[in-house]
Short mmCIF file of C-alpha atoms in Angstrom, two decimals:
data_model
loop_
_atom_site.label_atom_id
_atom_site.label_comp_id
_atom_site.label_asym_id
_atom_site.label_seq_id
_atom_site.Cartn_x
_atom_site.Cartn_y
_atom_site.Cartn_z
CA MET M 1 -0.04 -0.04 -0.02
CA SER M 2 1.15 3.56 -0.67
CA GLU M 3 1.27 6.31 1.77
CA GLN M 4 0.46 9.81 1.10
CA GLN M 5 2.52 12.63 2.70
CA VAL M 6 0.62 15.81 3.69
CA ARG M 7 2.45 19.03 3.44
CA LEU M 8 1.01 22.01 5.27
CA VAL M 9 1.26 25.55 3.94
CA PRO M 10 4.19 27.43 5.61
CA GLY M 11 3.17 30.44 7.69
CA VAL M 12 -0.17 32.17 7.87
CA VAL M 13 -1.85 33.05 4.59
CA PRO M 14 -2.81 36.73 4.44
CA ASN M 15 -6.56 37.17 5.03
CA ASN M 16 -7.21 40.78 3.75
CA HIS M 17 -9.08 39.30 0.59
CA GLY M 18 -6.84 41.39 -1.73
CA ASN M 19 -7.90 44.66 -0.02
CA THR M 20 -4.46 46.27 -0.48
CA VAL M 21 -3.22 49.63 -1.80
CA ALA M 22 -1.72 47.98 -4.91
CA SER M 23 -5.09 46.30 -5.83
CA TRP M 24 -7.06 49.44 -5.17
CA VAL M 25 -4.83 51.68 -7.34
CA LEU M 26 -4.85 48.98 -10.14
CA VAL M 27 -8.58 48.52 -10.13
CA ALA M 28 -9.34 52.24 -9.94
CA LEU M 29 -7.02 53.16 -12.76
CA MET M 30 -8.21 50.29 -15.00
CA THR M 31 -11.92 51.11 -14.44
CA VAL M 32 -11.48 54.77 -15.25
CA GLY M 33 -9.35 54.01 -18.14
CA MET M 34 -11.93 51.50 -19.54
CA ILE M 35 -14.74 53.97 -19.17
CA VAL M 36 -12.71 56.80 -20.80
CA GLY M 37 -11.68 54.35 -23.59
CA ALA M 38 -15.29 53.13 -24.11
CA VAL M 39 -16.58 56.72 -24.30
CA GLY M 40 -13.77 57.58 -26.78
CA PHE M 41 -14.64 54.54 -28.91
CA SER M 42 -18.28 55.18 -28.82
CA LEU M 43 -17.73 58.81 -29.90
CA ALA M 44 -15.10 57.87 -32.53
CA ASN M 45 -12.74 60.13 -30.70
CA LEU M 46 -9.19 58.76 -31.04
CA PRO M 47 -7.49 60.91 -28.51
CA LEU M 48 -10.07 59.93 -25.90
CA LEU M 49 -9.62 56.27 -26.72
CA VAL M 50 -5.84 56.46 -26.51
CA ILE M 51 -5.96 58.37 -23.09
CA GLY M 52 -8.32 55.46 -21.78
CA VAL M 53 -5.81 52.82 -22.95
CA ALA M 54 -2.96 54.75 -21.47
CA LEU M 55 -4.77 54.87 -18.23
CA MET M 56 -5.12 51.19 -18.24
CA VAL M 57 -1.50 50.65 -18.93
CA ILE M 58 -0.53 53.11 -16.13
CA GLY M 59 -2.89 51.29 -13.83
CA ALA M 60 -1.20 48.00 -14.57
CA VAL M 61 2.32 49.40 -14.18
CA ALA M 62 1.36 51.16 -10.94
CA GLY M 63 -0.28 48.05 -9.42
CA PHE M 64 2.71 45.97 -10.28
CA ALA M 65 5.17 48.49 -8.87
CA LEU M 66 3.14 49.04 -5.69
CA LYS M 67 3.19 45.23 -5.14
CA LYS M 68 6.99 45.23 -5.54
CA ALA M 69 7.34 47.98 -3.05
CA GLY M 70 5.43 45.85 -0.44
CA HIS M 71 1.91 47.30 -0.80
CA GLY M 72 0.40 44.06 -2.31
CA GLN M 73 -0.88 40.81 -0.85
CA GLY M 74 1.53 39.56 1.71
CA GLY M 75 3.85 42.62 1.29
CA ALA M 76 5.78 44.22 4.16
CA LYS M 77 3.83 47.46 4.11
CA THR M 78 0.42 45.67 3.88
CA ILE M 79 1.43 43.32 6.97
CA GLU M 80 2.62 46.43 8.83
CA ARG M 81 -0.61 48.31 8.18
CA ALA M 82 -2.69 45.31 9.17
CA LYS M 83 -0.66 44.92 12.49
CA ALA M 84 -1.14 48.65 13.23
CA LYS M 85 -4.91 48.07 12.81
CA GLY M 86 -4.80 45.01 15.05
CA HIS M 87 -5.79 42.54 12.15
CA HIS M 88 -2.74 40.25 12.50
#
């Protein structure tokens, strides 16, 4: 008979449900960019469409940069903020 080995997840998994500065900035900029781009597309306004796409790209870059800076899920700044609020 074979035996299965169980491996536990190391440490505690963050329980903030993605509620981080990085995620909020990413979602906000992507949403605004999508709305601006959709309005630009609907009105056949190329500059407005380009601005919308640019906002979406900026949102993706900003979210990634904030995550790398520790403001994302499991990041040092996010954990520090949670401890200050008494969540961890």
